Coordinates of C-alpha atoms in Angstrom, one line a residue:
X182 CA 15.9 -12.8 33.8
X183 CA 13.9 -10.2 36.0
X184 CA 12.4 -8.9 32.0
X185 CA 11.6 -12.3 31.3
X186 CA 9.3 -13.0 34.2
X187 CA 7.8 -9.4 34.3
X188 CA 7.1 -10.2 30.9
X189 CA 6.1 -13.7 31.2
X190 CA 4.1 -12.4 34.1
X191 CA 2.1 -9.6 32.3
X192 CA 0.8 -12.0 29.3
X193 CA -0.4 -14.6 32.2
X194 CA -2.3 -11.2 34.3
X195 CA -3.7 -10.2 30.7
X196 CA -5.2 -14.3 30.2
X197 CA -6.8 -13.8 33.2
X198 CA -8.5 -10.5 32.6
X199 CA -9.8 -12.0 29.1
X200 CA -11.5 -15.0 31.2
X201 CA -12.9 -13.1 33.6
X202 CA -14.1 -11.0 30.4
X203 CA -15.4 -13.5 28.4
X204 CA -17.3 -15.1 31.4
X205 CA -19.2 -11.6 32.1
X206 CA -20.5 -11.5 28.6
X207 CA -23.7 -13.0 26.9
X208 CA -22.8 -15.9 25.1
X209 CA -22.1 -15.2 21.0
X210 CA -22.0 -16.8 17.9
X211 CA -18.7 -15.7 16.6
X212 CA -17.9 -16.8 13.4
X213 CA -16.2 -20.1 12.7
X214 CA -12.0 -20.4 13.6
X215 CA -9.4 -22.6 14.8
X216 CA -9.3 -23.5 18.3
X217 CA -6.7 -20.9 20.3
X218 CA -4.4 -21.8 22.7
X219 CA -4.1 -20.5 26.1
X220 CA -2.7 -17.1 26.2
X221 CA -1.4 -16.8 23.2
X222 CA -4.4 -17.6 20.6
X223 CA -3.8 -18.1 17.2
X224 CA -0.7 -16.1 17.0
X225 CA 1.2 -19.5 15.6
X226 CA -1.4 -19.6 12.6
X227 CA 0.3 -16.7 10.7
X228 CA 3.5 -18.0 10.2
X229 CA 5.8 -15.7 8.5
X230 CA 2.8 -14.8 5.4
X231 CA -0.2 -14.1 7.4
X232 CA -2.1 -13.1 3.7
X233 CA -1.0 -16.8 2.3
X234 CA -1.9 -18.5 5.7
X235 CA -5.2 -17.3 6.3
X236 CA -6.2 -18.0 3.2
X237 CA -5.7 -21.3 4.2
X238 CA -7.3 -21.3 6.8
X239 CA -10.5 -19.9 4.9
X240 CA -10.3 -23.2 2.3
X241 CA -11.0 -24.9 6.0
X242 CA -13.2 -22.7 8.1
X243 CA -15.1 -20.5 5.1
X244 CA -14.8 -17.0 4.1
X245 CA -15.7 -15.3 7.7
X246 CA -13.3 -16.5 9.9
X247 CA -12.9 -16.0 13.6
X248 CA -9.4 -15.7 15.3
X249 CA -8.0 -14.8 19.1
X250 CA -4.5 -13.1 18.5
X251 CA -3.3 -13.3 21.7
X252 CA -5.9 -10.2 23.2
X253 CA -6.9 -9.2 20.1
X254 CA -10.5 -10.3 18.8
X255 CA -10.0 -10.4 15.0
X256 CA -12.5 -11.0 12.0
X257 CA -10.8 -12.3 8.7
X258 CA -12.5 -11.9 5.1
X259 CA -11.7 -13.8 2.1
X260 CA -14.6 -13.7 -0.2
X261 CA -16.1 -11.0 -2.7
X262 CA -19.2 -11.1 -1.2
X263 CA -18.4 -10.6 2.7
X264 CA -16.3 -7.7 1.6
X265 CA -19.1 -6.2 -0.2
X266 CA -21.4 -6.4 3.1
X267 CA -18.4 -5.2 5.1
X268 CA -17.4 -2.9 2.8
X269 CA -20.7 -1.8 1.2
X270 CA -23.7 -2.5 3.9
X271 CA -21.7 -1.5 7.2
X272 CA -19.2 0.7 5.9
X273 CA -20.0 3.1 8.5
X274 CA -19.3 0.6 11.0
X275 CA -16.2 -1.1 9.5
X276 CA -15.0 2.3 8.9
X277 CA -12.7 3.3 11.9
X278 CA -9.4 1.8 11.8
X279 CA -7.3 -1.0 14.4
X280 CA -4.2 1.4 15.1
X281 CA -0.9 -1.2 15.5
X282 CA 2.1 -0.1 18.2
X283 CA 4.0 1.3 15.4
X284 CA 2.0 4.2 14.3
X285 CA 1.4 5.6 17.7
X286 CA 5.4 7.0 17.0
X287 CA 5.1 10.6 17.8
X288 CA 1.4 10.7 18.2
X289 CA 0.7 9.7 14.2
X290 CA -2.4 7.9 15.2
X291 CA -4.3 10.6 16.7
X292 CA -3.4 12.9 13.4
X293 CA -3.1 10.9 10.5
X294 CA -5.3 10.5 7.9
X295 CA -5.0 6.4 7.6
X296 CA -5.2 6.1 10.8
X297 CA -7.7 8.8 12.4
X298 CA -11.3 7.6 12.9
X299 CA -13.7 8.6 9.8
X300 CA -15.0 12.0 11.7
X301 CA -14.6 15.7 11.0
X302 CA -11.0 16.0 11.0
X303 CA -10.7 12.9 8.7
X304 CA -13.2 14.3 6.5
X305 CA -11.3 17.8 6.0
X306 CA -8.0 15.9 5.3
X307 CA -9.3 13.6 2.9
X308 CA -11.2 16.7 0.8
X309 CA -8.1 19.0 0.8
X310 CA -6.3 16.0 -0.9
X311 CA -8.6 15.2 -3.5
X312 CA -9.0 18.8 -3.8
X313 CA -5.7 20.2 -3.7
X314 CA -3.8 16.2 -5.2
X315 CA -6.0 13.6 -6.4
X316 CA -9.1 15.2 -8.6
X317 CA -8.3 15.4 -12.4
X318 CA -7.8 18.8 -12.7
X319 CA -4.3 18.7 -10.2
X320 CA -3.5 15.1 -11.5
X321 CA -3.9 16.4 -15.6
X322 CA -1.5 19.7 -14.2
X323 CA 1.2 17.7 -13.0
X324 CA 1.4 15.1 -16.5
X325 CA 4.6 17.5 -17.5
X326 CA 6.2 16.3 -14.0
X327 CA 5.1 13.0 -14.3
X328 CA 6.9 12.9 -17.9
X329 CA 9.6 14.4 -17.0
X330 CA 10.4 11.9 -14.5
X331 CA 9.4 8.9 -16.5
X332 CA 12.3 10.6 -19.2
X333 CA 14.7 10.2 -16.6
X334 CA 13.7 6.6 -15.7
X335 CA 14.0 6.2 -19.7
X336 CA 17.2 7.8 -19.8
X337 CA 18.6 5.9 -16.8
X338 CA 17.7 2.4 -18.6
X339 CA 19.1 3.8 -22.3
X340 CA 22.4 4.2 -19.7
X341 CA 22.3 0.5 -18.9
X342 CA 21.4 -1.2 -22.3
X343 CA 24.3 0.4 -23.6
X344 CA 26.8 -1.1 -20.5
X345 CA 25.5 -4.5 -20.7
X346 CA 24.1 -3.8 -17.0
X347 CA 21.0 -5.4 -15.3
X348 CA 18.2 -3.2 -13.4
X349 CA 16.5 -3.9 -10.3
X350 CA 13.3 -3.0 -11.3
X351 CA 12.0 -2.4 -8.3
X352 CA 14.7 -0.3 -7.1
X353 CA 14.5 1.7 -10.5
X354 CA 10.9 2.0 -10.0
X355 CA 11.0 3.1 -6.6
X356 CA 13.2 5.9 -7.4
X357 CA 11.2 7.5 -10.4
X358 CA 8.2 7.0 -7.6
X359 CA 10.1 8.8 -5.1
X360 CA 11.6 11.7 -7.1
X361 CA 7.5 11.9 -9.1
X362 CA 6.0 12.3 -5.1
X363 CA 8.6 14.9 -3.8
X364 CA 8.1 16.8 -6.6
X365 CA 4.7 17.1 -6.1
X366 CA 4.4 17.4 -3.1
X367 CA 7.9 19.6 -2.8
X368 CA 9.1 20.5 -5.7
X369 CA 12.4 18.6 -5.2
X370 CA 13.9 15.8 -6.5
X371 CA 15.2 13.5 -3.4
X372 CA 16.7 10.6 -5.2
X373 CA 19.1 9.8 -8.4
X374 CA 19.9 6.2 -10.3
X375 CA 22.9 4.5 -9.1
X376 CA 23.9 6.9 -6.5
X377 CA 23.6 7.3 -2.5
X378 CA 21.4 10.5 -3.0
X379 CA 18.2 10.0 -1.4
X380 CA 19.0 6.2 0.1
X381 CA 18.5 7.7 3.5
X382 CA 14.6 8.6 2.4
X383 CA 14.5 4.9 0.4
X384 CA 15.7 3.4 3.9
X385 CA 13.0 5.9 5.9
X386 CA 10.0 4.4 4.1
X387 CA 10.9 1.1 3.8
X388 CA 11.6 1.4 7.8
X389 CA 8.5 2.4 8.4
X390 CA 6.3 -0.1 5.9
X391 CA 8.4 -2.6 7.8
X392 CA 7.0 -1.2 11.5
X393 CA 3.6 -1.4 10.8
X394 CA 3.2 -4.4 9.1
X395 CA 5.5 -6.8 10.8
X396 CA 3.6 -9.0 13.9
X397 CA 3.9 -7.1 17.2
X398 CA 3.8 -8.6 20.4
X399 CA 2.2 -5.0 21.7
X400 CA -0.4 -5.2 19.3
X401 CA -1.3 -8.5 20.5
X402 CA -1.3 -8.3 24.3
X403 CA -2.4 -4.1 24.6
X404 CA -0.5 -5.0 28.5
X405 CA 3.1 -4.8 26.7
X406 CA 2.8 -1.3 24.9
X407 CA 4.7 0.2 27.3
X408 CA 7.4 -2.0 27.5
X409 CA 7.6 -2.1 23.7
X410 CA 9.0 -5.7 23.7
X411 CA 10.5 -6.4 20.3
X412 CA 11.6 -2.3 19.7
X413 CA 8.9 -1.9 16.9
X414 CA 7.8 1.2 18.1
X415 CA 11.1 2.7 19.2
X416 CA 12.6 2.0 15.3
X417 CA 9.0 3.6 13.8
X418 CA 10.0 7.0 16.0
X419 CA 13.2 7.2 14.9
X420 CA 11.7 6.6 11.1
X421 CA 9.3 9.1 11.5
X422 CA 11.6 11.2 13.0
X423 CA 14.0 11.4 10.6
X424 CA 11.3 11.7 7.8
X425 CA 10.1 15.4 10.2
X426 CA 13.1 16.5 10.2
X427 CA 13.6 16.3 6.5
X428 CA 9.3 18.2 6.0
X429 CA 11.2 20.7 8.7
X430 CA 13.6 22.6 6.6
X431 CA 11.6 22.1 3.5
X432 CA 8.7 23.8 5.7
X433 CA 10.4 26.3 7.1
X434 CA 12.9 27.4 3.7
X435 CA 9.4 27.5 2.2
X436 CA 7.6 30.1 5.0
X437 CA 11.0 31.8 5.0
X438 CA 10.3 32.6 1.4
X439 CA 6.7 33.7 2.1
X440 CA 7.8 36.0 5.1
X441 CA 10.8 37.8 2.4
X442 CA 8.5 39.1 -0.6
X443 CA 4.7 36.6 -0.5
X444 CA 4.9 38.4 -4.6
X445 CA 8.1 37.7 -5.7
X446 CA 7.7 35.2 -8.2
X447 CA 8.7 32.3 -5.8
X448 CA 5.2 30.6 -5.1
X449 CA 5.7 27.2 -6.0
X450 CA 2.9 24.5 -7.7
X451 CA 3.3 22.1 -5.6
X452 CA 0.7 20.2 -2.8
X453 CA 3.0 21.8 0.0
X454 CA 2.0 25.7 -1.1
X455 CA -1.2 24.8 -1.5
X456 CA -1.2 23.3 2.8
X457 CA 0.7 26.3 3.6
X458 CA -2.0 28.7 2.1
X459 CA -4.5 26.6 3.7
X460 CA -2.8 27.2 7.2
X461 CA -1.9 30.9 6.8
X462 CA -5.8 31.5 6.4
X463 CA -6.9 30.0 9.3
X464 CA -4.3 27.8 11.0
X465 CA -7.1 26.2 13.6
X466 CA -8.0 24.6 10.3
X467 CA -4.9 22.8 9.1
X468 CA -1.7 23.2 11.8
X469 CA 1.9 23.0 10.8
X470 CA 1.8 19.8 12.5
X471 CA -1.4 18.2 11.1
X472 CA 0.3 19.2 7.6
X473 CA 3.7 17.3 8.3
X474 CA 1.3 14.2 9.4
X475 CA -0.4 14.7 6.1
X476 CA 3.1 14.8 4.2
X477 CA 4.2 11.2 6.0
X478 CA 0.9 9.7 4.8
X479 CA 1.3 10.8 1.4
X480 CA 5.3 10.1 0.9
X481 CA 5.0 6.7 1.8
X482 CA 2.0 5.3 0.5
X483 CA 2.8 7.0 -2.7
X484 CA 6.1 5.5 -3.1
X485 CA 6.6 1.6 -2.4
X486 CA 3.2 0.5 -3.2
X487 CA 3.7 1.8 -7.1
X488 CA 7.1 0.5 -7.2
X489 CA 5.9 -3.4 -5.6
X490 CA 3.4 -2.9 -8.1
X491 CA 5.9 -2.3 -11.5
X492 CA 8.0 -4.8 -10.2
X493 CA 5.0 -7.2 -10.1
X494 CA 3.8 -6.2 -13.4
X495 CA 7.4 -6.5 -15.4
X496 CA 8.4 -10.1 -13.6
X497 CA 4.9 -11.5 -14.3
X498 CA 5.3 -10.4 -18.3
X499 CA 9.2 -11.8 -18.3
X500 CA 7.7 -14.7 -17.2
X501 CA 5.2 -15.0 -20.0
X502 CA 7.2 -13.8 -23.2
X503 CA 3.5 -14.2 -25.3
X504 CA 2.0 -11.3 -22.8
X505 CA 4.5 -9.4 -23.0
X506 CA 4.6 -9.5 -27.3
X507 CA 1.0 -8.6 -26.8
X508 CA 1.8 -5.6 -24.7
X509 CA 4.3 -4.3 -27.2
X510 CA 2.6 -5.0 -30.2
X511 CA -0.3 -2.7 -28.7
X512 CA 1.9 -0.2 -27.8
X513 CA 3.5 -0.1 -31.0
X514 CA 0.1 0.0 -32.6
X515 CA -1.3 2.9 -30.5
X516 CA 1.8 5.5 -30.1
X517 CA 4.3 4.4 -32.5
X518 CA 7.6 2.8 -33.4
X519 CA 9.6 5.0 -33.2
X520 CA 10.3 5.4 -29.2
X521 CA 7.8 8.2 -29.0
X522 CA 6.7 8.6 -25.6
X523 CA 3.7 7.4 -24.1
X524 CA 1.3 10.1 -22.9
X525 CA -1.1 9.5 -19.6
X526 CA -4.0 10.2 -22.8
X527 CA -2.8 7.0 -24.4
X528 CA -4.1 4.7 -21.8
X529 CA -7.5 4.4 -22.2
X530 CA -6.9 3.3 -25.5
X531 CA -4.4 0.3 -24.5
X532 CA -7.2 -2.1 -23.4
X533 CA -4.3 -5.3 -22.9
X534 CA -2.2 -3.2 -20.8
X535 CA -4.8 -1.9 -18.4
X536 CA -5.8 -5.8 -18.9
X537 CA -2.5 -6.1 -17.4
X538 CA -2.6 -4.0 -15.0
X539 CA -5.5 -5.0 -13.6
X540 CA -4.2 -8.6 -13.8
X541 CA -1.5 -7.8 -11.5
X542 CA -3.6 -5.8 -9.0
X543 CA -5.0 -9.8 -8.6
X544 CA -2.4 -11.6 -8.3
X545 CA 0.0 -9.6 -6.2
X546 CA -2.2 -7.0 -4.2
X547 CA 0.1 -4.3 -2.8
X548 CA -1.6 -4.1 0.3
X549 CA -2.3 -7.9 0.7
X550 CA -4.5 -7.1 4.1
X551 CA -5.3 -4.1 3.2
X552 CA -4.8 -1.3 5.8
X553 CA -6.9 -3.1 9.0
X554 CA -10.5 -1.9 9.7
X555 CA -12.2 -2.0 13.8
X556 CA -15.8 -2.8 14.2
X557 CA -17.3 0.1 15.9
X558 CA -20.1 0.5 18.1
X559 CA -22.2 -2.1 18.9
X560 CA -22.0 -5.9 18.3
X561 CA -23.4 -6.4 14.3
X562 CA -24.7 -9.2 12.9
X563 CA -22.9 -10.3 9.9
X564 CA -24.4 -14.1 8.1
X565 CA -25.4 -15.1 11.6
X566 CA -22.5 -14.5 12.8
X567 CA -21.6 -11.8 15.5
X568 CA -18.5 -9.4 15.0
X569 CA -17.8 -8.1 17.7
X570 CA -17.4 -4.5 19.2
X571 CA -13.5 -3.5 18.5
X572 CA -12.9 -6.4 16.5
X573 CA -9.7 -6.0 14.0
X574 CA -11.3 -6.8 10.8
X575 CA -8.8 -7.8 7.8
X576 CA -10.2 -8.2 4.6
X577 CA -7.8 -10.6 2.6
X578 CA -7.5 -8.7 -0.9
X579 CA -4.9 -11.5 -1.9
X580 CA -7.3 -14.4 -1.3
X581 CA -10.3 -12.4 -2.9
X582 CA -7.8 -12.1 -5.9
X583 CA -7.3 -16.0 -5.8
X584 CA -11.2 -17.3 -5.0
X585 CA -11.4 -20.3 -7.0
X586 CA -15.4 -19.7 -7.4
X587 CA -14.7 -16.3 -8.5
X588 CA -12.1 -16.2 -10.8
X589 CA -11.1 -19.6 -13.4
X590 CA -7.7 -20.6 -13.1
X591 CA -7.1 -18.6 -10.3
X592 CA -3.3 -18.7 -10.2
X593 CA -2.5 -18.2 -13.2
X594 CA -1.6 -14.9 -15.2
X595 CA -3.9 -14.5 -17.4
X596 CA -4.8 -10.9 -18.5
X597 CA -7.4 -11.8 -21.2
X598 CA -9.8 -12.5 -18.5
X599 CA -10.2 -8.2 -18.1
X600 CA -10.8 -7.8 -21.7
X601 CA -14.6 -8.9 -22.0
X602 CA -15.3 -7.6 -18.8
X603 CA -16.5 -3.9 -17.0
X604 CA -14.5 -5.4 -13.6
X605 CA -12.1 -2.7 -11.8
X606 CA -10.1 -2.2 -8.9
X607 CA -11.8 1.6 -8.3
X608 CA -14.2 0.1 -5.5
X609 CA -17.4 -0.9 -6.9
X610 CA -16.3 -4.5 -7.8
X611 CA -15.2 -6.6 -4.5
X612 CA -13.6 -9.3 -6.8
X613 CA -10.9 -7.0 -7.2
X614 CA -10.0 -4.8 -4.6
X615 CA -6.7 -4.0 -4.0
X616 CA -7.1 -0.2 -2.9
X617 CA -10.0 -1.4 -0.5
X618 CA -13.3 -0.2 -1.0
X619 CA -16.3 1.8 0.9
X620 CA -15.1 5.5 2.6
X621 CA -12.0 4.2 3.4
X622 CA -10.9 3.5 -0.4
X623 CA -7.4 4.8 -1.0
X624 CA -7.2 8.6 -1.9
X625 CA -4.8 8.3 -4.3
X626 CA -6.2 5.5 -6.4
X627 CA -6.1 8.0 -8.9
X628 CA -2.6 9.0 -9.3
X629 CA -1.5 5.5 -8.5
X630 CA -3.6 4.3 -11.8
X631 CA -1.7 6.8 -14.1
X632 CA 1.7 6.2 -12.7
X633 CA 1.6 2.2 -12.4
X634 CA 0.2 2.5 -16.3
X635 CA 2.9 5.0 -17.2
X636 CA 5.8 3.1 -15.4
X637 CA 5.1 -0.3 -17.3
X638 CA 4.2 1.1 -20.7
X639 CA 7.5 2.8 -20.5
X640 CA 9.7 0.7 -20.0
X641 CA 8.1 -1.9 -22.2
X642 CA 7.8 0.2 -25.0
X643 CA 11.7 1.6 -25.4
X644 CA 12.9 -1.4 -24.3
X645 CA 13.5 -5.2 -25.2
X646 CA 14.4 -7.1 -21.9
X647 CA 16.1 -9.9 -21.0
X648 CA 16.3 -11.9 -17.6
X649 CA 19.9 -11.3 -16.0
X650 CA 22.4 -14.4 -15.9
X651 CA 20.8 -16.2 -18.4
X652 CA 17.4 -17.6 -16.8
X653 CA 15.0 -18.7 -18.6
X654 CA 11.3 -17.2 -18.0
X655 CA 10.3 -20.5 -16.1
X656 CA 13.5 -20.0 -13.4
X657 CA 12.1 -16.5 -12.1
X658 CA 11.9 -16.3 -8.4
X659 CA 8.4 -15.1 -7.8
X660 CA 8.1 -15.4 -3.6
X661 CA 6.7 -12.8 -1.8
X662 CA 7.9 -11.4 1.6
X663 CA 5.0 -10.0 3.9
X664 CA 4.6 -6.7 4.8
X665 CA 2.3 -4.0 4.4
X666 CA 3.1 -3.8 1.1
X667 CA 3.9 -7.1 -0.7
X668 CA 7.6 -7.6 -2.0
X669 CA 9.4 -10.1 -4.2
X670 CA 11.9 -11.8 -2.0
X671 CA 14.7 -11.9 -4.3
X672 CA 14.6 -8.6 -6.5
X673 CA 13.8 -8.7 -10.6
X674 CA 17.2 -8.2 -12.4
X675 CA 16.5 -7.0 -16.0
X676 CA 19.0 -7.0 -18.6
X677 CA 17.7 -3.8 -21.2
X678 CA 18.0 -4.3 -24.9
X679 CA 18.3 -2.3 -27.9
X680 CA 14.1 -1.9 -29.3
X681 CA 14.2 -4.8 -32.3
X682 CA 12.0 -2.5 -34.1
X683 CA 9.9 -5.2 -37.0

């Protein structure tokens, strides 16, 4: 009871404070919103799919929306056109990031590269992955890795056709994603079908996607932080945690091999060698510690937002057998009939699958908020309207994706609608922008592009599919649970087939 009325007492003292805050300051025009209630705001307008609700609230209030989450002064974007001016115009000052409760575990705010403001050290982290991960050079040295894996995704399904069993395609997905990122960045493979190896690293990232994008209390009301009311933060330090101690003996196996014979023969091509030698030259540059911050940025966005994606992709085509004929036909056409394997060169010449692709990226945005931008600096003027200093800006890629004046037919899956037009999702077209846009655009856009491609065409093109327990297309379950990242709520079960070849 004592908790409760500390608690109760706190959110009342932090009211109070806002008052006497908002009564000090010039009188602005914010931009348009519901009305908040006492104390709490508009906390109750989110509901359990913030992306889904404020989206409705944008069909009421327009596409720059004000809201008061309980403390927290936030700024909601819903049209191409706002994005572009937040993204494009004021990038510089839309370009810092609103850290949430459950990325200050272990001090992963002040040295990761999502989180970080866009400064010096941001700058050096972001070049030595596009340098050393993410230009073309490193991503067309790796496609022998990246096959590899995809044959054992390939060979996994060949396992199940011939048992009868369903896949959970996500789950399937996920793996190859997890095994293709620890072997870049490792040279290990963490994870194997239908076993417990690597659950406890499935269960680490999905633990900490969960932290930071579920509502928290201590995000709203700044006040509670310490007290850490709903255990967010406490679960995202035992997540991250874990996930250390795993970098740890890689790390130190790794300098244990440098320190025994540096010319040996056992230099490894892998993203971690290529931090190590980084550190080893100057380590004021890039610490041990900055480089296992690094690694956590780069294992988990690199692993459940290709896998939502797949999953997307293959439920939205087993709903709509005619798309999916026209995937396969084009498949068929370009590399073959006879299960030869697709090849990351093939892509550019499968214009319906990209169409697909891209078509997905729409509908079912990984990130449906993207990763939450501050306003920096100064008040800015935005359409008349004033965004204020520190304000959380989100800009709502699933509502973009579903803008009636943008796109015809908006909710419906319709991948011809990429085939007469230049539109992408690489940042230059705010209609689609599921990696965000600006300086703050994903870094590895790149390898998600191949591997998303890759996952799809494989499976499509070794294998005819089947819903499991006999539903027709039109019975797929296709709600979405919010997160971060954007899940199905019950997972797609896919019954393999043997290739009908015609």
């Amino acid at each position: 009871m004592d908790l409760i009325l500390i608690f109760l007492f706190l959110i009342y003292f932090a009211w109070i404070l806002q008052i006497l805050k908002s009564k000090s300051k010039k009188p602005r025009k914010l931009p348009p919103g519901p009305k908040p209630y006492p104390i709490i705001g508009n906390i109750l307008e989110l509901g359990e799919k913030p992306h889904q609700s404020l989206t409705k609230l944008s069909q009421v209030y327009g596409p720059l929306i004000h809201l008061k989450l309980g403390s927290l002064t936030t700024v909601v974007v819903s049209s191409p056109g706002i994005a572009k001016i937040f993204m494009q115009k004021h990038d510089q000052v839309f370009s810092s990031r609103n850290q949430p409760g459950a990325v200050h575990a272990l001090d992963h705010h002040k040295l990761s590269m999502v989180w970080i403001p866009a400064e010096n050290q941001w700058r050096k982290l972001r070049k030595i992955c596009k340098e050393q991960m993410f230009s073309a050079p490193s991503l067309d040295s790796g496609q022998g890795l990246r096959r590899d894996r995809l044959q054992k995704l390939c060979e996994y399904v060949h396992g199940c056709c011939v048992g009868g069993k369903a896949v959970d395609i996500g789950r399937a997905a996920f793996t190859t994603s997890l095994n293709l990122m620890s072997a870049t960045l490792f040279s290990e493979e963490f994870a194997a079908f239908d076993s417990g190896s690597g659950e406890e690293l499935k269960e680490v990232v999905w633990g900490i996607m969960e932290s930071i994008g579920k509502p928290n209390l201590a995000d709203y009301f700044p006040v509670l932080r310490s007290l850490d009311p709903q255990g967010i933060l406490r679960k995202s330090t035992v997540n991250f945690r874990r996930c250390f101690h795993i970098f740890e003996e890689i790390i130190g196996k790794r300098l244990e091999m440098r320190g025994v014979d540096p010319a040996a023969g056992t230099r490894k091509n892998d993203m971690l060698e290529s931090l190590l030698d980084i550190n080893q030259r100057n380590e004021s540059e890039l610490t041990i510690l900055d480089i296992k911050h690094l690694l956590l940025d780069l294992f988990v966005a690199g692993t459940d937002t290709t896998s939502s994606t797949v999953e997307w992709a293959m439920s939205e085509l087993l709903r709509h057998p005619d798309k999916m004929l026209l995937v396969k036909n084009e498949l068929r056409e370009v590399i073959g009939k006879n299960h030869e394997q697709v090849t990351e060169s093939n892509i550019s010449r499968l214009s319906y699958l990209r169409a697909v692709v891209k078509e997905t990226f729409r509908l079912h945005p990984a990130a449906p908020l993207l990763v939450p931008h501050k306003a920096a600096g100064e008040d800015t003027e935005i359409n008349g309207y004033t965004i204020p200093r520190n304000a959380q800006i989100l800009i709502n890629a699933w509502a973009i994706g579903r803008d009636s004046s943008t796109w015809l037919d908006p909710e419906s899956f319709i991948p011809e609608r990429f085939l007469e037009t230049e539109t992408d999702f690489k940042g230059q077209h705010f209609e689609l922008v599921p990696f965000g846009a600006g300086r703050r655009i994903c870094p590895g856009l790149p390898l998600a592009n191949r591997m998303v491609h890759m996952m799809v065409a494989t499976l499509i093109h070794n294998f005819d599919w089947k819903l499991d327990g006999g539903l027709n297309p039109q019975q797929l379950d296709m709600n979405e649970s919010f997160g971060l990242t954007l899940q199905k709520t019950i997972p797609l079960m896919a019954v393999p087939m043997e290739l009908q070849i015609f």
